[in-house]
mmCIF file of N, CA, C and O and ligand atoms in Angstrom:
data_model
loop_
_atom_site.group_PDB
_atom_site.id
_atom_site.type_symbol
_atom_site.label_atom_id
_atom_site.label_comp_id
_atom_site.label_asym_id
_atom_site.label_seq_id
_atom_site.Cartn_x
_atom_site.Cartn_y
_atom_site.Cartn_z
ATOM 1 N N MET A 1058 0.846 -1.210 0.000
ATOM 2 C CA MET A 1058 0.000 0.000 0.000
ATOM 3 C C MET A 1058 0.882 1.261 0.000
ATOM 4 O O MET A 1058 1.683 1.454 0.907
ATOM 5 N N ASP A 1059 0.780 2.083 -1.056
ATOM 6 C CA ASP A 1059 1.648 3.262 -1.126
ATOM 7 C C ASP A 1059 1.063 4.428 -0.325
ATOM 8 O O ASP A 1059 -0.108 4.435 0.027
ATOM 9 N N LYS A 1060 1.922 5.414 -0.047
ATOM 10 C CA LYS A 1060 1.532 6.551 0.796
ATOM 11 C C LYS A 1060 0.402 7.352 0.161
ATOM 12 O O LYS A 1060 -0.514 7.832 0.837
ATOM 13 N N GLN A 1061 0.492 7.484 -1.173
ATOM 14 C CA GLN A 1061 -0.510 8.273 -1.892
ATOM 15 C C GLN A 1061 -1.912 7.700 -1.643
ATOM 16 O O GLN A 1061 -2.863 8.423 -1.362
ATOM 17 N N SER A 1062 -1.989 6.371 -1.729
ATOM 18 C CA SER A 1062 -3.263 5.695 -1.521
ATOM 19 C C SER A 1062 -3.790 5.914 -0.102
ATOM 20 O O SER A 1062 -4.987 6.117 0.107
ATOM 21 N N LEU A 1063 -2.869 5.880 0.871
ATOM 22 C CA LEU A 1063 -3.286 6.120 2.258
ATOM 23 C C LEU A 1063 -3.837 7.527 2.440
ATOM 24 O O LEU A 1063 -4.853 7.732 3.103
ATOM 25 N N PHE A 1064 -3.153 8.502 1.818
ATOM 26 C CA PHE A 1064 -3.609 9.887 1.901
ATOM 27 C C PHE A 1064 -5.021 10.028 1.328
ATOM 28 O O PHE A 1064 -5.882 10.715 1.898
ATOM 29 N N VAL A 1065 -5.232 9.379 0.194
ATOM 30 C CA VAL A 1065 -6.554 9.440 -0.448
ATOM 31 C C VAL A 1065 -7.612 8.829 0.466
ATOM 32 O O VAL A 1065 -8.714 9.368 0.635
ATOM 33 N N GLN A 1066 -7.259 7.705 1.065
ATOM 34 C CA GLN A 1066 -8.207 7.049 1.974
ATOM 35 C C GLN A 1066 -8.561 7.935 3.160
ATOM 36 O O GLN A 1066 -9.722 8.060 3.547
ATOM 37 N N VAL A 1067 -7.513 8.559 3.731
ATOM 38 C CA VAL A 1067 -7.746 9.447 4.879
ATOM 39 C C VAL A 1067 -8.605 10.636 4.463
ATOM 40 O O VAL A 1067 -9.536 11.031 5.178
ATOM 41 N N ALA A 1068 -8.301 11.197 3.281
ATOM 42 C CA ALA A 1068 -9.070 12.336 2.791
ATOM 43 C C ALA A 1068 -10.537 11.950 2.593
ATOM 44 O O ALA A 1068 -11.457 12.691 2.971
ATOM 45 N N ASN A 1069 -10.748 10.772 2.014
ATOM 46 C CA ASN A 1069 -12.120 10.293 1.813
ATOM 47 C C ASN A 1069 -12.850 10.105 3.139
ATOM 48 O O ASN A 1069 -14.020 10.466 3.284
ATOM 49 N N LEU A 1070 -12.115 9.543 4.093
ATOM 50 C CA LEU A 1070 -12.695 9.301 5.407
ATOM 51 C C LEU A 1070 -13.081 10.621 6.077
ATOM 52 O O LEU A 1070 -14.156 10.755 6.657
ATOM 53 N N GLU A 1071 -12.165 11.612 5.943
ATOM 54 C CA GLU A 1071 -12.439 12.933 6.508
ATOM 55 C C GLU A 1071 -13.710 13.521 5.912
ATOM 56 O O GLU A 1071 -14.533 14.109 6.601
ATOM 57 N N GLU A 1072 -13.823 13.347 4.600
ATOM 58 C CA GLU A 1072 -14.990 13.889 3.905
ATOM 59 C C GLU A 1072 -16.279 13.238 4.413
ATOM 60 O O GLU A 1072 -17.280 13.897 4.685
ATOM 61 N N ARG A 1073 -16.209 11.899 4.568
ATOM 62 C CA ARG A 1073 -17.386 11.167 5.051
ATOM 63 C C ARG A 1073 -17.734 11.552 6.480
ATOM 64 O O ARG A 1073 -18.915 11.688 6.834
ATOM 65 N N ILE A 1074 -16.679 11.748 7.294
ATOM 66 C CA ILE A 1074 -16.918 12.166 8.677
ATOM 67 C C ILE A 1074 -17.588 13.546 8.693
ATOM 68 O O ILE A 1074 -18.518 13.789 9.457
ATOM 69 N N GLY A 1075 -17.097 14.420 7.804
ATOM 70 C CA GLY A 1075 -17.689 15.759 7.692
ATOM 71 C C GLY A 1075 -19.166 15.684 7.346
ATOM 72 O O GLY A 1075 -19.996 16.370 7.940
ATOM 73 N N GLU A 1076 -19.486 14.811 6.391
ATOM 74 C CA GLU A 1076 -20.884 14.646 5.975
ATOM 75 C C GLU A 1076 -21.729 14.088 7.116
ATOM 76 O O GLU A 1076 -22.859 14.530 7.362
ATOM 77 N N LEU A 1077 -21.147 13.095 7.816
ATOM 78 C CA LEU A 1077 -21.859 12.506 8.949
ATOM 79 C C LEU A 1077 -22.112 13.543 10.038
ATOM 80 O O LEU A 1077 -23.171 13.559 10.664
ATOM 81 N N TYR A 1078 -21.120 14.419 10.232
ATOM 82 C CA TYR A 1078 -21.244 15.451 11.251
ATOM 83 C C TYR A 1078 -22.396 16.397 10.921
ATOM 84 O O TYR A 1078 -23.190 16.759 11.792
ATOM 85 N N VAL A 1079 -22.489 16.758 9.639
ATOM 86 C CA VAL A 1079 -23.593 17.621 9.192
ATOM 87 C C VAL A 1079 -24.929 16.904 9.413
ATOM 88 O O VAL A 1079 -25.895 17.478 9.916
ATOM 89 N N GLU A 1080 -24.966 15.618 9.063
ATOM 90 C CA GLU A 1080 -26.177 14.824 9.224
ATOM 91 C C GLU A 1080 -26.565 14.722 10.698
ATOM 92 O O GLU A 1080 -27.741 14.825 11.060
ATOM 93 N N LEU A 1081 -25.545 14.536 11.534
ATOM 94 C CA LEU A 1081 -25.766 14.456 12.973
ATOM 95 C C LEU A 1081 -26.370 15.756 13.500
ATOM 96 O O LEU A 1081 -27.316 15.744 14.305
ATOM 97 N N GLY A 1082 -25.830 16.879 13.019
ATOM 98 C CA GLY A 1082 -26.344 18.185 13.426
ATOM 99 C C GLY A 1082 -27.808 18.346 13.055
ATOM 100 O O GLY A 1082 -28.620 18.846 13.839
ATOM 101 N N ALA A 1083 -28.143 17.904 11.835
ATOM 102 C CA ALA A 1083 -29.531 18.012 11.362
ATOM 103 C C ALA A 1083 -30.447 17.141 12.220
ATOM 104 O O ALA A 1083 -31.551 17.550 12.578
ATOM 105 N N LEU A 1084 -29.966 15.935 12.557
ATOM 106 C CA LEU A 1084 -30.769 15.037 13.401
ATOM 107 C C LEU A 1084 -30.972 15.625 14.794
ATOM 108 O O LEU A 1084 -32.066 15.558 15.355
ATOM 109 N N ARG A 1085 -29.899 16.210 15.320
ATOM 110 C CA ARG A 1085 -29.982 16.833 16.637
ATOM 111 C C ARG A 1085 -31.045 17.944 16.621
ATOM 112 O O ARG A 1085 -31.855 18.069 17.531
ATOM 113 N N HIS A 1086 -31.028 18.739 15.554
ATOM 114 C CA HIS A 1086 -31.993 19.822 15.393
ATOM 115 C C HIS A 1086 -33.414 19.266 15.344
ATOM 116 O O HIS A 1086 -34.333 19.795 15.957
ATOM 117 N N LYS A 1087 -33.565 18.164 14.613
ATOM 118 C CA LYS A 1087 -34.881 17.528 14.478
ATOM 119 C C LYS A 1087 -35.376 17.018 15.838
ATOM 120 O O LYS A 1087 -36.551 17.147 16.164
ATOM 121 N N ILE A 1088 -34.456 16.437 16.608
ATOM 122 C CA ILE A 1088 -34.823 15.924 17.934
ATOM 123 C C ILE A 1088 -35.292 17.061 18.833
ATOM 124 O O ILE A 1088 -36.307 16.936 19.532
ATOM 125 N N VAL A 1089 -34.570 18.178 18.805
ATOM 126 C CA VAL A 1089 -34.963 19.337 19.618
ATOM 127 C C VAL A 1089 -36.361 19.792 19.225
ATOM 128 O O VAL A 1089 -37.207 20.059 20.081
ATOM 129 N N GLU A 1090 -36.616 19.829 17.929
ATOM 130 C CA GLU A 1090 -37.940 20.228 17.437
ATOM 131 C C GLU A 1090 -39.016 19.274 17.949
ATOM 132 O O GLU A 1090 -40.092 19.700 18.387
ATOM 133 N N LEU A 1091 -38.731 17.973 17.880
ATOM 134 C CA LEU A 1091 -39.704 16.966 18.317
ATOM 135 C C LEU A 1091 -39.962 17.061 19.819
ATOM 136 O O LEU A 1091 -41.105 16.927 20.265
ATOM 137 N N ILE A 1092 -38.890 17.304 20.589
ATOM 138 C CA ILE A 1092 -39.045 17.445 22.045
ATOM 139 C C ILE A 1092 -39.915 18.657 22.348
ATOM 140 O O ILE A 1092 -40.814 18.593 23.196
ATOM 141 N N GLU A 1093 -39.654 19.757 21.645
ATOM 142 C CA GLU A 1093 -40.445 20.968 21.863
ATOM 143 C C GLU A 1093 -41.909 20.736 21.489
ATOM 144 O O GLU A 1093 -42.818 21.155 22.200
ATOM 145 N N GLU A 1094 -42.113 20.060 20.369
ATOM 146 C CA GLU A 1094 -43.470 19.751 19.912
ATOM 147 C C GLU A 1094 -44.171 18.861 20.936
ATOM 148 O O GLU A 1094 -45.333 19.082 21.274
ATOM 149 N N ASN A 1095 -43.453 17.866 21.436
ATOM 150 C CA ASN A 1095 -44.005 16.950 22.431
ATOM 151 C C ASN A 1095 -44.383 17.703 23.709
ATOM 152 O O ASN A 1095 -45.455 17.472 24.282
ATOM 153 N N GLN A 1096 -43.498 18.602 24.130
ATOM 154 C CA GLN A 1096 -43.746 19.410 25.324
ATOM 155 C C GLN A 1096 -45.012 20.248 25.143
ATOM 156 O O GLN A 1096 -45.849 20.330 26.044
ATOM 157 N N ARG A 1097 -45.132 20.848 23.970
ATOM 158 C CA ARG A 1097 -46.292 21.683 23.677
ATOM 159 C C ARG A 1097 -47.569 20.849 23.733
ATOM 160 O O ARG A 1097 -48.580 21.256 24.310
ATOM 161 N N LEU A 1098 -47.522 19.660 23.142
ATOM 162 C CA LEU A 1098 -48.695 18.787 23.119
ATOM 163 C C LEU A 1098 -49.054 18.304 24.524
ATOM 164 O O LEU A 1098 -50.238 18.208 24.869
ATOM 165 N N LEU A 1099 -48.020 18.012 25.336
ATOM 166 C CA LEU A 1099 -48.272 17.591 26.718
ATOM 167 C C LEU A 1099 -48.978 18.693 27.498
ATOM 168 O O LEU A 1099 -49.942 18.438 28.226
ATOM 169 N N GLN A 1100 -48.472 19.927 27.331
ATOM 170 C CA GLN A 1100 -49.086 21.054 28.026
ATOM 171 C C GLN A 1100 -50.519 21.265 27.555
ATOM 172 O O GLN A 1100 -51.426 21.505 28.359
ATOM 173 N N GLU A 1101 -50.715 21.144 26.232
ATOM 174 C CA GLU A 1101 -52.051 21.294 25.662
ATOM 175 C C GLU A 1101 -52.978 20.232 26.236
ATOM 176 O O GLU A 1101 -54.104 20.511 26.621
ATOM 177 N N ASN A 1102 -52.468 19.019 26.323
ATOM 178 C CA ASN A 1102 -53.265 17.909 26.854
ATOM 179 C C ASN A 1102 -53.610 18.125 28.327
ATOM 180 O O ASN A 1102 -54.737 17.862 28.752
ATOM 181 N N GLU A 1103 -52.629 18.608 29.109
ATOM 182 C CA GLU A 1103 -52.862 18.885 30.526
ATOM 183 C C GLU A 1103 -53.948 19.939 30.701
ATOM 184 O O GLU A 1103 -54.850 19.786 31.509
ATOM 185 N N ARG A 1104 -53.826 21.011 29.922
ATOM 186 C CA ARG A 1104 -54.827 22.089 29.999
ATOM 187 C C ARG A 1104 -56.195 21.565 29.597
ATOM 188 O O ARG A 1104 -57.211 21.937 30.177
ATOM 189 N N TYR A 1105 -56.194 20.706 28.586
ATOM 190 C CA TYR A 1105 -57.459 20.161 28.110
ATOM 191 C C TYR A 1105 -58.113 19.285 29.174
ATOM 192 O O TYR A 1105 -59.293 19.401 29.456
ATOM 193 N N LYS A 1106 -57.299 18.414 29.793
ATOM 194 C CA LYS A 1106 -57.834 17.530 30.832
ATOM 195 C C LYS A 1106 -58.347 18.330 32.028
ATOM 196 O O LYS A 1106 -59.342 17.980 32.644
ATOM 197 N N ALA A 1107 -57.645 19.424 32.339
ATOM 198 C CA ALA A 1107 -58.062 20.273 33.455
ATOM 199 C C ALA A 1107 -59.383 20.959 33.138
ATOM 200 O O ALA A 1107 -60.198 21.222 34.029
ATOM 201 N N ALA A 1108 -59.604 21.244 31.852
ATOM 202 C CA ALA A 1108 -60.810 21.977 31.458
ATOM 203 C C ALA A 1108 -62.022 21.073 31.334
ATOM 204 O O ALA A 1108 -63.152 21.495 31.582
ATOM 205 N N VAL A 1109 -61.788 19.819 30.992
ATOM 206 C CA VAL A 1109 -62.906 18.894 30.799
ATOM 207 C C VAL A 1109 -63.369 18.369 32.150
ATOM 208 O O VAL A 1109 -62.566 17.886 32.942
ATOM 209 N N PRO A 1110 -64.676 18.511 32.452
ATOM 210 C CA PRO A 1110 -65.178 18.060 33.745
ATOM 211 C C PRO A 1110 -65.142 16.546 33.883
ATOM 212 O O PRO A 1110 -65.155 15.827 32.893
ATOM 213 N N VAL A 1111 -65.087 16.106 35.112
ATOM 214 C CA VAL A 1111 -65.117 14.674 35.385
ATOM 215 C C VAL A 1111 -66.462 14.117 34.936
ATOM 216 O O VAL A 1111 -67.503 14.712 35.200
ATOM 217 N N GLU A 1112 -66.429 12.988 34.280
ATOM 218 C CA GLU A 1112 -67.652 12.398 33.743
ATOM 219 C C GLU A 1112 -68.648 12.074 34.864
ATOM 220 O O GLU A 1112 -68.272 11.511 35.885
ATOM 221 N N GLY A 1113 -69.883 12.481 34.663
ATOM 222 C CA GLY A 1113 -70.910 12.197 35.655
ATOM 223 C C GLY A 1113 -71.014 13.255 36.744
ATOM 224 O O GLY A 1113 -71.879 13.186 37.599
ATOM 225 N N ALA A 1114 -70.121 14.247 36.718
ATOM 226 C CA ALA A 1114 -70.149 15.278 37.751
ATOM 227 C C ALA A 1114 -71.308 16.248 37.573
ATOM 228 O O ALA A 1114 -71.769 16.863 38.523
ATOM 229 N N SER A 1115 -71.783 16.370 36.334
ATOM 230 C CA SER A 1115 -72.894 17.287 36.070
ATOM 231 C C SER A 1115 -74.005 16.555 35.337
ATOM 232 O O SER A 1115 -74.113 16.651 34.122
ATOM 233 N N PRO A 1116 -74.821 15.857 36.079
ATOM 234 C CA PRO A 1116 -75.820 15.012 35.450
ATOM 235 C C PRO A 1116 -77.011 15.769 34.855
ATOM 236 O O PRO A 1116 -77.695 15.254 33.968
ATOM 237 N N HIS A 1117 -77.269 16.990 35.341
ATOM 238 C CA HIS A 1117 -78.480 17.682 34.875
ATOM 239 C C HIS A 1117 -78.358 18.199 33.443
ATOM 240 O O HIS A 1117 -77.261 18.453 32.952
ATOM 241 N N ASP A 1118 -79.490 18.377 32.798
ATOM 242 C CA ASP A 1118 -79.505 18.856 31.414
ATOM 243 C C ASP A 1118 -78.962 20.284 31.329
ATOM 244 O O ASP A 1118 -79.090 21.063 32.250
ATOM 245 N N GLY A 1119 -78.373 20.578 30.196
ATOM 246 C CA GLY A 1119 -77.852 21.924 29.996
ATOM 247 C C GLY A 1119 -76.415 22.068 30.462
ATOM 248 O O GLY A 1119 -75.758 23.037 30.149
ATOM 249 N N ALA A 1120 -75.956 21.104 31.253
ATOM 250 C CA ALA A 1120 -74.576 21.173 31.744
ATOM 251 C C ALA A 1120 -73.594 20.985 30.603
ATOM 252 O O ALA A 1120 -72.512 21.574 30.599
ATOM 253 N N GLY A 1121 -74.003 20.160 29.636
ATOM 254 C CA GLY A 1121 -73.113 19.872 28.514
ATOM 255 C C GLY A 1121 -72.673 21.112 27.781
ATOM 256 O O GLY A 1121 -71.479 21.323 27.574
ATOM 257 N N ILE A 1122 -73.639 21.943 27.435
ATOM 258 C CA ILE A 1122 -73.307 23.153 26.677
ATOM 259 C C ILE A 1122 -72.517 24.136 27.545
ATOM 260 O O ILE A 1122 -71.623 24.818 27.068
ATOM 261 N N ASP A 1123 -72.844 24.175 28.872
ATOM 262 C CA ASP A 1123 -72.078 25.032 29.785
ATOM 263 C C ASP A 1123 -70.623 24.588 29.842
ATOM 264 O O ASP A 1123 -69.706 25.413 29.826
ATOM 265 N N ASN A 1124 -70.433 23.290 29.923
ATOM 266 C CA ASN A 1124 -69.074 22.749 29.956
ATOM 267 C C ASN A 1124 -68.319 23.092 28.684
ATOM 268 O O ASN A 1124 -67.153 23.470 28.722
ATOM 269 N N LEU A 1125 -69.020 22.947 27.566
ATOM 270 C CA LEU A 1125 -68.385 23.270 26.290
ATOM 271 C C LEU A 1125 -68.008 24.747 26.234
ATOM 272 O O LEU A 1125 -66.925 25.105 25.768
ATOM 273 N N LYS A 1126 -68.907 25.606 26.754
ATOM 274 C CA LYS A 1126 -68.608 27.044 26.791
ATOM 275 C C LYS A 1126 -67.369 27.307 27.628
ATOM 276 O O LYS A 1126 -66.513 28.104 27.266
ATOM 277 N N ARG A 1127 -67.286 26.574 28.762
ATOM 278 C CA ARG A 1127 -66.139 26.761 29.657
ATOM 279 C C ARG A 1127 -64.843 26.307 28.982
ATOM 280 O O ARG A 1127 -63.815 26.985 29.054
ATOM 281 N N ILE A 1128 -64.936 25.156 28.327
ATOM 282 C CA ILE A 1128 -63.758 24.638 27.608
ATOM 283 C C ILE A 1128 -63.318 25.640 26.544
ATOM 284 O O ILE A 1128 -62.134 25.911 26.375
ATOM 285 N N TYR A 1129 -64.325 26.237 25.883
ATOM 286 C CA TYR A 1129 -64.008 27.248 24.867
ATOM 287 C C TYR A 1129 -63.315 28.444 25.521
ATOM 288 O O TYR A 1129 -62.307 28.945 25.016
ATOM 289 N N GLN A 1130 -63.850 28.878 26.680
ATOM 290 C CA GLN A 1130 -63.250 30.010 27.394
ATOM 291 C C GLN A 1130 -61.822 29.699 27.843
ATOM 292 O O GLN A 1130 -60.995 30.597 27.939
ATOM 293 N N GLU A 1131 -61.573 28.422 28.129
ATOM 294 C CA GLU A 1131 -60.222 28.005 28.536
ATOM 295 C C GLU A 1131 -59.238 28.066 27.372
ATOM 296 O O GLU A 1131 -58.033 27.913 27.551
ATOM 297 N N GLY A 1132 -59.786 28.266 26.182
ATOM 298 C CA GLY A 1132 -58.912 28.437 25.018
ATOM 299 C C GLY A 1132 -58.869 27.253 24.065
ATOM 300 O O GLY A 1132 -57.951 27.134 23.264
ATOM 301 N N PHE A 1133 -59.878 26.379 24.162
ATOM 302 C CA PHE A 1133 -59.884 25.208 23.279
ATOM 303 C C PHE A 1133 -61.038 25.271 22.280
ATOM 304 O O PHE A 1133 -62.072 25.873 22.552
ATOM 305 N N HIS A 1134 -60.827 24.631 21.161
ATOM 306 C CA HIS A 1134 -61.908 24.488 20.183
ATOM 307 C C HIS A 1134 -62.913 23.452 20.672
ATOM 308 O O HIS A 1134 -62.539 22.418 21.213
ATOM 309 N N ILE A 1135 -64.178 23.747 20.471
ATOM 310 C CA ILE A 1135 -65.226 22.766 20.759
ATOM 311 C C ILE A 1135 -65.980 22.423 19.482
ATOM 312 O O ILE A 1135 -66.910 21.618 19.493
ATOM 313 N N CYS A 1136 -65.592 23.066 18.383
ATOM 314 C CA CYS A 1136 -66.241 22.790 17.106
ATOM 315 C C CYS A 1136 -65.712 21.462 16.553
ATOM 316 O O CYS A 1136 -64.649 21.002 16.958
ATOM 317 N N ASN A 1137 -66.478 20.870 15.647
ATOM 318 C CA ASN A 1137 -66.042 19.573 15.110
ATOM 319 C C ASN A 1137 -64.883 19.720 14.120
ATOM 320 O O ASN A 1137 -64.299 18.744 13.698
ATOM 321 N N VAL A 1138 -64.565 20.970 13.778
ATOM 322 C CA VAL A 1138 -63.454 21.198 12.851
ATOM 323 C C VAL A 1138 -62.106 20.956 13.546
ATOM 324 O O VAL A 1138 -61.235 20.275 13.020
ATOM 325 N N LYS A 1139 -61.972 21.527 14.774
ATOM 326 C CA LYS A 1139 -60.674 21.434 15.467
ATOM 327 C C LYS A 1139 -60.858 21.009 16.914
ATOM 328 O O LYS A 1139 -60.056 21.376 17.779
ATOM 329 N N TYR A 1140 -61.891 20.253 17.209
ATOM 330 C CA TYR A 1140 -62.250 19.927 18.586
ATOM 331 C C TYR A 1140 -61.052 19.495 19.441
ATOM 332 O O TYR A 1140 -60.291 18.615 19.065
ATOM 333 N N GLY A 1141 -60.915 20.158 20.593
ATOM 334 C CA GLY A 1141 -59.902 19.747 21.562
ATOM 335 C C GLY A 1141 -58.541 20.392 21.381
ATOM 336 O O GLY A 1141 -57.702 20.292 22.265
ATOM 337 N N SER A 1142 -58.318 21.075 20.259
ATOM 338 C CA SER A 1142 -57.008 21.710 20.070
ATOM 339 C C SER A 1142 -57.056 23.152 20.559
ATOM 340 O O SER A 1142 -58.133 23.755 20.660
ATOM 341 N N LEU A 1143 -55.892 23.690 20.907
ATOM 342 C CA LEU A 1143 -55.816 25.048 21.430
ATOM 343 C C LEU A 1143 -56.243 26.063 20.374
ATOM 344 O O LEU A 1143 -55.876 25.936 19.216
ATOM 345 N N ARG A 1144 -57.000 27.083 20.830
ATOM 346 C CA ARG A 1144 -57.353 28.177 19.923
ATOM 347 C C ARG A 1144 -56.196 29.157 19.912
ATOM 348 O O ARG A 1144 -55.994 29.902 20.857
ATOM 349 N N THR A 1145 -55.409 29.120 18.871
ATOM 350 C CA THR A 1145 -54.253 30.014 18.799
ATOM 351 C C THR A 1145 -54.562 31.238 17.952
ATOM 352 O O THR A 1145 -53.795 32.186 17.937
ATOM 353 N N GLU A 1146 -55.710 31.215 17.270
ATOM 354 C CA GLU A 1146 -56.014 32.316 16.348
ATOM 355 C C GLU A 1146 -57.178 33.183 16.832
ATOM 356 O O GLU A 1146 -57.852 33.824 16.057
ATOM 357 N N GLY A 1147 -57.402 33.183 18.172
ATOM 358 C CA GLY A 1147 -58.477 34.010 18.717
ATOM 359 C C GLY A 1147 -59.823 33.320 18.638
ATOM 360 O O GLY A 1147 -59.907 32.106 18.782
ATOM 361 N N GLU A 1148 -60.879 34.123 18.387
ATOM 362 C CA GLU A 1148 -62.217 33.551 18.346
ATOM 363 C C GLU A 1148 -62.357 32.621 17.141
ATOM 364 O O GLU A 1148 -61.734 32.828 16.109
ATOM 365 N N CYS A 1149 -63.203 31.585 17.320
ATOM 366 C CA CYS A 1149 -63.467 30.657 16.219
ATOM 367 C C CYS A 1149 -64.950 30.713 15.890
ATOM 368 O O CYS A 1149 -65.786 30.473 16.755
ATOM 369 N N LEU A 1150 -65.262 31.044 14.660
ATOM 370 C CA LEU A 1150 -66.655 31.189 14.256
ATOM 371 C C LEU A 1150 -67.421 29.869 14.330
ATOM 372 O O LEU A 1150 -68.600 29.846 14.640
ATOM 373 N N PHE A 1151 -66.721 28.764 14.072
ATOM 374 C CA PHE A 1151 -67.371 27.455 14.153
ATOM 375 C C PHE A 1151 -67.787 27.161 15.589
ATOM 376 O O PHE A 1151 -68.900 26.721 15.851
ATOM 377 N N CYS A 1152 -66.846 27.427 16.512
ATOM 378 C CA CYS A 1152 -67.129 27.213 17.939
ATOM 379 C C CYS A 1152 -68.284 28.112 18.375
ATOM 380 O O CYS A 1152 -69.214 27.654 19.055
ATOM 381 N N LEU A 1153 -68.217 29.391 18.011
ATOM 382 C CA LEU A 1153 -69.226 30.355 18.447
ATOM 383 C C LEU A 1153 -70.610 29.979 17.928
ATOM 384 O O LEU A 1153 -71.597 30.067 18.656
ATOM 385 N N SER A 1154 -70.663 29.521 16.681
ATOM 386 C CA SER A 1154 -71.971 29.127 16.133
ATOM 387 C C SER A 1154 -72.510 27.910 16.871
ATOM 388 O O SER A 1154 -73.714 27.759 17.035
ATOM 389 N N PHE A 1155 -71.595 27.078 17.356
ATOM 390 C CA PHE A 1155 -71.990 25.902 18.115
ATOM 391 C C PHE A 1155 -72.562 26.296 19.477
ATOM 392 O O PHE A 1155 -73.587 25.769 19.925
ATOM 393 N N ILE A 1156 -71.895 27.234 20.143
ATOM 394 C CA ILE A 1156 -72.334 27.711 21.462
ATOM 395 C C ILE A 1156 -73.682 28.420 21.355
ATOM 396 O O ILE A 1156 -74.553 28.243 22.213
ATOM 397 N N ASN A 1157 -73.857 29.175 20.289
ATOM 398 C CA ASN A 1157 -75.057 30.011 20.156
ATOM 399 C C ASN A 1157 -76.244 29.281 19.540
ATOM 400 O O ASN A 1157 -77.228 29.914 19.192
ATOM 401 N N LYS A 1158 -76.137 27.970 19.392
ATOM 402 C CA LYS A 1158 -77.249 27.201 18.833
ATOM 403 C C LYS A 1158 -78.479 27.304 19.715
ATOM 404 O O LYS A 1158 -78.339 27.228 20.945
HETATM 405 ZN ZN1 LIG B 2600 -63.377 26.042 16.684
#
């Protein structure tokens, strides 16, 4: 094995390591994004569970719509379009039309 060949091999290896390093960085970035997304969803879920009343706690009629109004006030969609997700864009006409039925 001549020296020239070894140099080429090392250079190739360096190049591959460089590429792997870039790939690793991108994966790390993706993981951070996923962790942040997961955290956001966990918080959303916690808020949602806190807003939804315990089943059977309000047996009388009319409680359902009151609960939905409360959930809406807590910042969640109650419309069938985005039910259960956080209202990030302010008032929702679908939700409001549902409440005002
Ligand atoms: Zn809505």
